[in-house]
Each structure stands twice: as C-alpha cells, then as structure tokens.
PDB file of C-alpha atoms in Angstrom:
ATOM      1  CA  MET A   1       0.019   0.054  -0.028  1.00 61.00           C
ATOM      2  CA  SER A   2       1.390   3.391  -0.808  1.00 63.00           C
ATOM      3  CA  PRO A   3       1.938   5.946   1.867  1.00 63.00           C
ATOM      4  CA  ALA A   4      -0.967   8.142   0.465  1.00 70.00           C
ATOM      5  CA  ALA A   5      -3.530   5.267   0.885  1.00 82.00           C
ATOM      6  CA  ARG A   6      -2.423   4.569   4.685  1.00 91.00           C
ATOM      7  CA  PRO A   7      -3.774   6.670   7.565  1.00 96.00           C
ATOM      8  CA  ARG A   8      -1.137   9.065   8.905  1.00 97.00           C
ATOM      9  CA  ALA A   9       0.456   8.641  12.511  1.00 98.00           C
ATOM     10  CA  VAL A  10       2.826  10.923  14.420  1.00 98.00           C
ATOM     11  CA  VAL A  11       5.327   8.785  16.123  1.00 98.00           C
ATOM     12  CA  LEU A  12       7.623  10.353  18.732  1.00 98.00           C
ATOM     13  CA  LEU A  13      11.100   9.206  18.102  1.00 98.00           C
ATOM     14  CA  SER A  14      14.086   9.950  20.470  1.00 97.00           C
ATOM     15  CA  GLY A  15      16.337   7.743  18.552  1.00 97.00           C
ATOM     16  CA  GLY A  16      16.472   5.069  21.434  1.00 96.00           C
ATOM     17  CA  LEU A  17      15.496   1.349  21.594  1.00 97.00           C
ATOM     18  CA  ASP A  18      11.897   1.883  22.683  1.00 97.00           C
ATOM     19  CA  SER A  19      10.880   4.549  20.212  1.00 98.00           C
ATOM     20  CA  ALA A  20      12.568   2.821  17.378  1.00 98.00           C
ATOM     21  CA  THR A  21      10.404  -0.283  18.151  1.00 98.00           C
ATOM     22  CA  VAL A  22       7.316   1.846  18.403  1.00 98.00           C
ATOM     23  CA  VAL A  23       8.013   3.361  14.761  1.00 98.00           C
ATOM     24  CA  ALA A  24       8.329  -0.221  13.569  1.00 98.00           C
ATOM     25  CA  MET A  25       5.075  -1.225  15.324  1.00 98.00           C
ATOM     26  CA  ALA A  26       3.184   1.723  13.789  1.00 98.00           C
ATOM     27  CA  ARG A  27       4.470   0.698  10.298  1.00 98.00           C
ATOM     28  CA  GLU A  28       3.153  -2.771  10.863  1.00 97.00           C
ATOM     29  CA  GLN A  29      -0.243  -1.474  11.844  1.00 97.00           C
ATOM     30  CA  GLY A  30      -0.423   0.019   8.396  1.00 97.00           C
ATOM     31  CA  PHE A  31       0.320   3.773   9.491  1.00 98.00           C
ATOM     32  CA  ASP A  32       2.056   6.298   7.269  1.00 98.00           C
ATOM     33  CA  VAL A  33       4.646   7.354   9.956  1.00 98.00           C
ATOM     34  CA  HIS A  34       5.654  10.855  10.413  1.00 98.00           C
ATOM     35  CA  ALA A  35       8.299  10.669  12.956  1.00 98.00           C
ATOM     36  CA  LEU A  36       8.884  13.591  15.385  1.00 98.00           C
ATOM     37  CA  SER A  37      12.011  14.079  17.462  1.00 98.00           C
ATOM     38  CA  VAL A  38      12.685  16.962  19.850  1.00 98.00           C
ATOM     39  CA  ALA A  39      15.764  18.852  20.475  1.00 97.00           C
ATOM     40  CA  TYR A  40      15.082  19.867  24.035  1.00 95.00           C
ATOM     41  CA  GLY A  41      18.529  20.905  25.334  1.00 93.00           C
ATOM     42  CA  GLN A  42      19.532  17.466  26.099  1.00 94.00           C
ATOM     43  CA  ARG A  43      23.214  16.743  26.988  1.00 87.00           C
ATOM     44  CA  HIS A  44      22.888  13.551  24.966  1.00 85.00           C
ATOM     45  CA  VAL A  45      21.950  15.492  21.708  1.00 90.00           C
ATOM     46  CA  VAL A  46      23.741  12.732  19.778  1.00 95.00           C
ATOM     47  CA  GLU A  47      20.427  10.834  20.072  1.00 96.00           C
ATOM     48  CA  LEU A  48      18.836  13.146  17.433  1.00 97.00           C
ATOM     49  CA  GLU A  49      21.328  11.830  14.796  1.00 96.00           C
ATOM     50  CA  ALA A  50      20.153   8.276  15.788  1.00 97.00           C
ATOM     51  CA  ALA A  51      16.653   9.211  15.329  1.00 98.00           C
ATOM     52  CA  ALA A  52      17.330  10.385  11.901  1.00 98.00           C
ATOM     53  CA  ARG A  53      18.951   7.036  11.074  1.00 97.00           C
ATOM     54  CA  VAL A  54      16.146   5.152  12.487  1.00 98.00           C
ATOM     55  CA  ALA A  55      13.633   6.994  10.693  1.00 98.00           C
ATOM     56  CA  ALA A  56      15.286   6.394   7.336  1.00 98.00           C
ATOM     57  CA  GLN A  57      16.077   2.716   8.139  1.00 97.00           C
ATOM     58  CA  LEU A  58      12.524   1.939   8.980  1.00 98.00           C
ATOM     59  CA  GLY A  59      10.809   3.958   6.171  1.00 97.00           C
ATOM     60  CA  ALA A  60       9.166   6.854   7.914  1.00 98.00           C
ATOM     61  CA  SER A  61       7.616   9.134   5.278  1.00 97.00           C
ATOM     62  CA  ALA A  62       8.887  12.202   7.163  1.00 98.00           C
ATOM     63  CA  HIS A  63      11.092  13.099  10.104  1.00 98.00           C
ATOM     64  CA  GLN A  64      10.990  16.378  11.762  1.00 97.00           C
ATOM     65  CA  VAL A  65      12.950  17.797  14.505  1.00 98.00           C
ATOM     66  CA  MET A  66      11.302  20.472  16.729  1.00 98.00           C
ATOM     67  CA  HIS A  67      12.926  22.629  19.444  1.00 97.00           C
ATOM     68  CA  VAL A  68      12.122  23.483  22.808  1.00 95.00           C
ATOM     69  CA  ASN A  69      14.680  24.753  25.292  1.00 94.00           C
ATOM     70  CA  LEU A  70      14.151  22.540  28.522  1.00 93.00           C
ATOM     71  CA  ASP A  71      17.669  23.329  29.474  1.00 92.00           C
ATOM     72  CA  ALA A  72      16.516  26.855  30.421  1.00 93.00           C
ATOM     73  CA  VAL A  73      13.917  25.294  32.722  1.00 92.00           C
ATOM     74  CA  GLY A  74      16.687  23.058  34.244  1.00 92.00           C
ATOM     75  CA  GLY A  75      16.007  20.691  37.189  1.00 92.00           C
ATOM     76  CA  SER A  76      17.188  17.692  35.300  1.00 95.00           C
ATOM     77  CA  ALA A  77      20.464  15.855  34.967  1.00 92.00           C
ATOM     78  CA  LEU A  78      19.819  15.335  31.215  1.00 92.00           C
ATOM     79  CA  THR A  79      19.549  19.189  30.638  1.00 93.00           C
ATOM     80  CA  ASP A  80      21.813  20.582  33.440  1.00 92.00           C
ATOM     81  CA  VAL A  81      25.484  19.442  33.115  1.00 89.00           C
ATOM     82  CA  ARG A  82      25.937  20.609  36.635  1.00 92.00           C
ATOM     83  CA  ILE A  83      23.712  17.726  37.825  1.00 93.00           C
ATOM     84  CA  ALA A  84      25.365  14.334  37.642  1.00 92.00           C
ATOM     85  CA  VAL A  85      23.701  11.395  35.874  1.00 91.00           C
ATOM     86  CA  PRO A  86      23.627   8.627  38.586  1.00 87.00           C
ATOM     87  CA  GLU A  87      25.336   5.499  37.901  1.00 83.00           C
ATOM     88  CA  SER A  88      23.305   3.320  40.270  1.00 75.00           C
ATOM     89  CA  PRO A  89      19.594   2.983  40.734  1.00 70.00           C
ATOM     90  CA  THR A  90      18.064   5.355  43.358  1.00 72.00           C
ATOM     91  CA  SER A  91      14.910   5.578  45.308  1.00 75.00           C
ATOM     92  CA  GLY A  92      11.966   7.876  44.249  1.00 82.00           C
ATOM     93  CA  ILE A  93      12.038   9.791  40.978  1.00 88.00           C
ATOM     94  CA  PRO A  94      15.470  10.167  39.652  1.00 88.00           C
ATOM     95  CA  VAL A  95      17.229  13.352  38.685  1.00 91.00           C
ATOM     96  CA  THR A  96      17.049  12.188  35.110  1.00 91.00           C
ATOM     97  CA  TYR A  97      13.305  13.020  35.201  1.00 92.00           C
ATOM     98  CA  VAL A  98      12.742  15.980  32.768  1.00 94.00           C
ATOM     99  CA  PRO A  99       9.857  18.172  34.157  1.00 94.00           C
ATOM    100  CA  ALA A 100       6.938  18.162  31.813  1.00 93.00           C
ATOM    101  CA  ARG A 101       8.961  16.324  28.906  1.00 95.00           C
ATOM    102  CA  ASN A 102       6.384  14.081  27.762  1.00 96.00           C
ATOM    103  CA  THR A 103       3.571  16.475  28.130  1.00 97.00           C
ATOM    104  CA  LEU A 104       5.346  18.861  25.844  1.00 97.00           C
ATOM    105  CA  PHE A 105       6.296  16.330  23.332  1.00 98.00           C
ATOM    106  CA  LEU A 106       2.764  14.923  23.012  1.00 98.00           C
ATOM    107  CA  SER A 107       1.538  18.511  22.612  1.00 97.00           C
ATOM    108  CA  LEU A 108       4.059  19.126  19.710  1.00 98.00           C
ATOM    109  CA  ALA A 109       2.916  15.960  18.228  1.00 98.00           C
ATOM    110  CA  LEU A 110      -0.738  16.720  18.575  1.00 97.00           C
ATOM    111  CA  GLY A 111      -0.483  20.181  16.882  1.00 96.00           C
ATOM    112  CA  TRP A 112       1.504  18.420  13.821  1.00 97.00           C
ATOM    113  CA  ALA A 113      -1.153  15.549  13.785  1.00 96.00           C
ATOM    114  CA  GLU A 114      -3.924  18.306  13.298  1.00 95.00           C
ATOM    115  CA  VAL A 115      -2.021  19.797  10.334  1.00 95.00           C
ATOM    116  CA  LEU A 116      -1.378  16.694   8.719  1.00 96.00           C
ATOM    117  CA  GLY A 117      -4.931  15.312   9.288  1.00 95.00           C
ATOM    118  CA  ALA A 118      -3.669  12.211  11.419  1.00 96.00           C
ATOM    119  CA  ASN A 119      -5.788  10.894  14.155  1.00 95.00           C
ATOM    120  CA  ASP A 120      -3.133   8.824  15.917  1.00 97.00           C
ATOM    121  CA  LEU A 121      -0.127   9.631  18.122  1.00 98.00           C
ATOM    122  CA  PHE A 122       2.379   6.917  19.158  1.00 98.00           C
ATOM    123  CA  ILE A 123       4.646   7.444  22.166  1.00 98.00           C
ATOM    124  CA  GLY A 124       7.182   4.817  23.517  1.00 97.00           C
ATOM    125  CA  VAL A 125       6.464   5.121  27.395  1.00 95.00           C
ATOM    126  CA  ASN A 126       6.688   2.007  29.549  1.00 91.00           C
ATOM    127  CA  ALA A 127       5.480   1.336  32.910  1.00 84.00           C
ATOM    128  CA  VAL A 128       7.186  -1.887  33.476  1.00 78.00           C
ATOM    129  CA  ASP A 129      11.070  -1.530  33.053  1.00 66.00           C
ATOM    130  CA  TYR A 130      11.644   2.235  33.265  1.00 66.00           C
ATOM    131  CA  SER A 131      12.863   4.607  35.810  1.00 68.00           C
ATOM    132  CA  GLY A 132       9.741   5.848  37.675  1.00 81.00           C
ATOM    133  CA  TYR A 133       8.929   8.964  35.595  1.00 89.00           C
ATOM    134  CA  PRO A 134       5.467   9.935  36.292  1.00 91.00           C
ATOM    135  CA  ASP A 135       4.885  10.720  32.651  1.00 93.00           C
ATOM    136  CA  CYS A 136       5.419   7.235  31.679  1.00 92.00           C
ATOM    137  CA  ARG A 137       2.529   5.820  33.543  1.00 92.00           C
ATOM    138  CA  PRO A 138      -1.003   4.682  31.883  1.00 93.00           C
ATOM    139  CA  GLU A 139      -2.762   7.434  34.010  1.00 94.00           C
ATOM    140  CA  PHE A 140      -0.758   9.995  32.088  1.00 95.00           C
ATOM    141  CA  VAL A 141      -1.395   8.581  28.607  1.00 96.00           C
ATOM    142  CA  GLU A 142      -4.990   8.411  29.458  1.00 96.00           C
ATOM    143  CA  ALA A 143      -5.490  11.721  30.755  1.00 96.00           C
ATOM    144  CA  PHE A 144      -3.592  13.218  27.693  1.00 97.00           C
ATOM    145  CA  GLN A 145      -5.905  11.503  25.446  1.00 95.00           C
ATOM    146  CA  GLN A 146      -8.635  13.036  27.366  1.00 95.00           C
ATOM    147  CA  LEU A 147      -7.084  16.563  26.753  1.00 95.00           C
ATOM    148  CA  ALA A 148      -6.523  16.038  23.112  1.00 94.00           C
ATOM    149  CA  ARG A 149     -10.328  15.270  22.637  1.00 92.00           C
ATOM    150  CA  ILE A 150     -11.348  18.534  24.050  1.00 93.00           C
ATOM    151  CA  ALA A 151      -8.455  20.945  22.984  1.00 92.00           C
ATOM    152  CA  THR A 152      -8.313  20.211  19.493  1.00 92.00           C
ATOM    153  CA  LYS A 153     -10.336  21.258  16.273  1.00 90.00           C
ATOM    154  CA  ALA A 154     -10.281  17.435  15.235  1.00 88.00           C
ATOM    155  CA  GLY A 155     -11.778  16.350  18.473  1.00 89.00           C
ATOM    156  CA  VAL A 156     -14.509  19.076  18.898  1.00 91.00           C
ATOM    157  CA  GLU A 157     -15.663  18.004  15.313  1.00 91.00           C
ATOM    158  CA  GLY A 158     -15.893  14.481  16.104  1.00 87.00           C
ATOM    159  CA  ALA A 159     -12.484  13.049  14.903  1.00 86.00           C
ATOM    160  CA  PRO A 160     -10.753  12.522  18.215  1.00 88.00           C
ATOM    161  CA  ILE A 161      -6.865  11.788  18.294  1.00 92.00           C
ATOM    162  CA  ARG A 162      -5.945   8.645  19.741  1.00 95.00           C
ATOM    163  CA  VAL A 163      -2.752   8.108  21.785  1.00 97.00           C
ATOM    164  CA  HIS A 164      -1.123   4.656  21.345  1.00 98.00           C
ATOM    165  CA  ALA A 165       1.406   3.663  24.112  1.00 97.00           C
ATOM    166  CA  PRO A 166       1.890  -0.043  22.758  1.00 97.00           C
ATOM    167  CA  LEU A 167       5.060  -0.636  25.097  1.00 97.00           C
ATOM    168  CA  GLN A 168       3.122   0.404  28.124  1.00 94.00           C
ATOM    169  CA  ARG A 169       3.095  -3.088  29.734  1.00 93.00           C
ATOM    170  CA  MET A 170       6.003  -4.807  27.924  1.00 95.00           C
ATOM    171  CA  SER A 171       9.322  -5.726  29.669  1.00 94.00           C
ATOM    172  CA  LYS A 172      12.386  -4.448  28.115  1.00 95.00           C
ATOM    173  CA  ALA A 173      13.204  -7.811  26.937  1.00 96.00           C
ATOM    174  CA  ASP A 174       9.948  -8.164  25.168  1.00 96.00           C
ATOM    175  CA  ILE A 175      10.487  -4.813  23.551  1.00 97.00           C
ATOM    176  CA  VAL A 176      13.825  -5.955  22.278  1.00 98.00           C
ATOM    177  CA  ARG A 177      12.338  -9.247  21.021  1.00 98.00           C
ATOM    178  CA  ARG A 178       9.489  -7.279  19.224  1.00 98.00           C
ATOM    179  CA  GLY A 179      11.785  -5.006  17.642  1.00 98.00           C
ATOM    180  CA  THR A 180      14.049  -7.622  16.325  1.00 98.00           C
ATOM    181  CA  GLU A 181      11.097  -9.366  14.784  1.00 98.00           C
ATOM    182  CA  LEU A 182      10.092  -6.241  13.143  1.00 98.00           C
ATOM    183  CA  GLY A 183      13.728  -5.600  11.619  1.00 97.00           C
ATOM    184  CA  VAL A 184      14.817  -2.959  14.052  1.00 98.00           C
ATOM    185  CA  ASP A 185      18.620  -2.325  13.694  1.00 98.00           C
ATOM    186  CA  PHE A 186      19.354  -1.591  17.300  1.00 98.00           C
ATOM    187  CA  SER A 187      22.965  -0.792  16.527  1.00 97.00           C
ATOM    188  CA  GLN A 188      21.576   2.422  15.042  1.00 97.00           C
ATOM    189  CA  THR A 189      20.029   3.474  18.231  1.00 98.00           C
ATOM    190  CA  VAL A 190      21.376   5.509  21.308  1.00 97.00           C
ATOM    191  CA  SER A 191      19.691   5.007  24.762  1.00 95.00           C
ATOM    192  CA  CYS A 192      22.626   6.202  26.923  1.00 95.00           C
ATOM    193  CA  TYR A 193      22.273   9.340  28.926  1.00 93.00           C
ATOM    194  CA  ARG A 194      25.933  10.156  28.759  1.00 93.00           C
ATOM    195  CA  ALA A 195      26.705   8.956  25.190  1.00 95.00           C
ATOM    196  CA  ASP A 196      29.824  10.617  23.511  1.00 94.00           C
ATOM    197  CA  GLU A 197      29.867  12.436  20.369  1.00 92.00           C
ATOM    198  CA  GLN A 198      30.165   9.002  18.453  1.00 93.00           C
ATOM    199  CA  GLY A 199      27.107   7.922  20.099  1.00 94.00           C
ATOM    200  CA  ARG A 200      28.918   5.299  22.342  1.00 96.00           C
ATOM    201  CA  ALA A 201      27.366   4.461  25.536  1.00 97.00           C
ATOM    202  CA  CYS A 202      28.603   4.731  28.921  1.00 95.00           C
ATOM    203  CA  GLY A 203      27.412   1.358  30.057  1.00 95.00           C
ATOM    204  CA  ARG A 204      26.883   2.823  33.679  1.00 93.00           C
ATOM    205  CA  CYS A 205      23.665   5.061  33.695  1.00 92.00           C
ATOM    206  CA  ASP A 206      20.129   3.860  34.423  1.00 89.00           C
ATOM    207  CA  SER A 207      19.223   3.651  30.677  1.00 92.00           C
ATOM    208  CA  CYS A 208      22.289   1.633  29.809  1.00 94.00           C
ATOM    209  CA  ARG A 209      21.537  -0.863  32.670  1.00 93.00           C
ATOM    210  CA  LEU A 210      17.978  -1.183  31.440  1.00 92.00           C
ATOM    211  CA  ARG A 211      19.005  -1.620  27.971  1.00 95.00           C
ATOM    212  CA  ALA A 212      21.660  -4.194  28.576  1.00 96.00           C
ATOM    213  CA  GLU A 213      19.406  -6.190  31.039  1.00 95.00           C
ATOM    214  CA  GLY A 214      16.850  -6.207  28.126  1.00 96.00           C
ATOM    215  CA  PHE A 215      19.119  -7.736  25.634  1.00 97.00           C
ATOM    216  CA  ALA A 216      20.369 -10.204  28.148  1.00 98.00           C
ATOM    217  CA  SER A 217      16.929 -11.344  29.337  1.00 97.00           C
ATOM    218  CA  ALA A 218      15.855 -11.536  25.761  1.00 98.00           C
ATOM    219  CA  GLY A 219      18.788 -13.843  24.800  1.00 98.00           C
ATOM    220  CA  ILE A 220      19.656 -11.597  21.919  1.00 97.00           C
ATOM    221  CA  THR A 221      23.221 -10.251  21.368  1.00 96.00           C
ATOM    222  CA  ASP A 222      23.501  -6.453  22.366  1.00 96.00           C
ATOM    223  CA  PRO A 223      24.855  -4.385  19.572  1.00 97.00           C
ATOM    224  CA  THR A 224      25.239  -1.426  21.662  1.00 97.00           C
ATOM    225  CA  ARG A 225      28.909   0.442  21.192  1.00 95.00           C
ATOM    226  CA  TYR A 226      30.438   1.218  24.458  1.00 95.00           C
ATOM    227  CA  ALA A 227      32.953   3.828  24.993  1.00 89.00           C
TER     228      ALA A 227
END
C-alpha cells in the first residue's frame, strides 16, 4: 500500500531502543509514519542523529525535529550539566526526570497531527522496566488523550485523536524481541544518557543498565557500542 493510501500517524522518536520499536510497530499496523524528534537541550544530543538514522531505516515518510529549550527550565541531569547522571538505581523519581517533557512532546505531536490530518499519536513510554517517571504511567497517557479530545479542532468536530502507547506493559526484553522481529537495527539507536559524540554508551547510567538487561533477558546479542 502506498503512503498516500495509509492513515497517517505522528510517532515520537527519540532515537533510542523503545521509540525505534514503536516506529516499526506503527508501520506494521499500516500507518504512514511521520516521525517527530525534539531537541530540548538534552546533553545526549547525539540521540537526534540516531533518530534520523532510525527514521530512514524504518521507512518513515517524514522526520521532523522541533526545538524546545528545556535546558532553560533545568532541574534535570539530562538538561543541566551541573547535575550528575547517577550510575546506580536511586529511590524515588530520579534526577534524570525532565519536568513536563512528555507533556510537551505529545503537545507538539498533537499540533503536527492536526495539520497532517492524522488521528493517531504514538509514544514509547513504558511502565514496567522504566525509571519511575510520572509521565510514563498509563494514567498520564489516558489523561492526555482526554485532553486531546477537548483541546483540538479535530476532537471537537468528532474526529478524536488517539494516543497509542504500545510498549506500556511490555518488559524491556519483550521490547527487544518485538523490535528484532520487526527488523529494527538496534545498533543504530542510542539510549545512553551520557553518550559521547560518536554515540558510544557509558554502560553505567540507568538507561544503559535497563537496555543491557533487556538484551540479556531476551537472549539477543547486544549491539550497543560502549566507550
């Protein structure tokens, strides 16, 4: 089926393992994928290069990078170089939580979807193997979908936008297996919070730990490049 004949969907694509799998899943479901990445002042900006590679490899019809200066807000180890990225699990919500990040990301996706005439948004949040971020929970996804229904022209006119979070209840191992089945080249992805300019992972941050455990539990060779 040609892209013009498929329903459009906006898929948030960070360049990491989870979002790459979501792009592949949206494509499998028959959507014409318009991938959206966000430059938000993240210290691991190399992930945006990975996002471009993933979008091309998985056949997205379009890939756009939008800009939001969350580094001006601060308050997160991912946007403020003065806050150290922890190398071991911590109790409570970790300092790698970025205030309002997924709310803003979905809002940008919502706006683009309206212009595209797309009724579907995809986001790779997960509530099983994750770091405890409040905006990764099912309650958040459900609340945002309700917001989308009342805050948009499409919703008011009877064409509500749906928010898909297909990884919500999957383990990291399940995500690795599903992505592999769908042909995702995980060697092109970057998940590390402290990746260097070549995209090599530190192997010690929370994101690296969850990713490595996922490959190990799935019984699939980890293609991650480490510094």
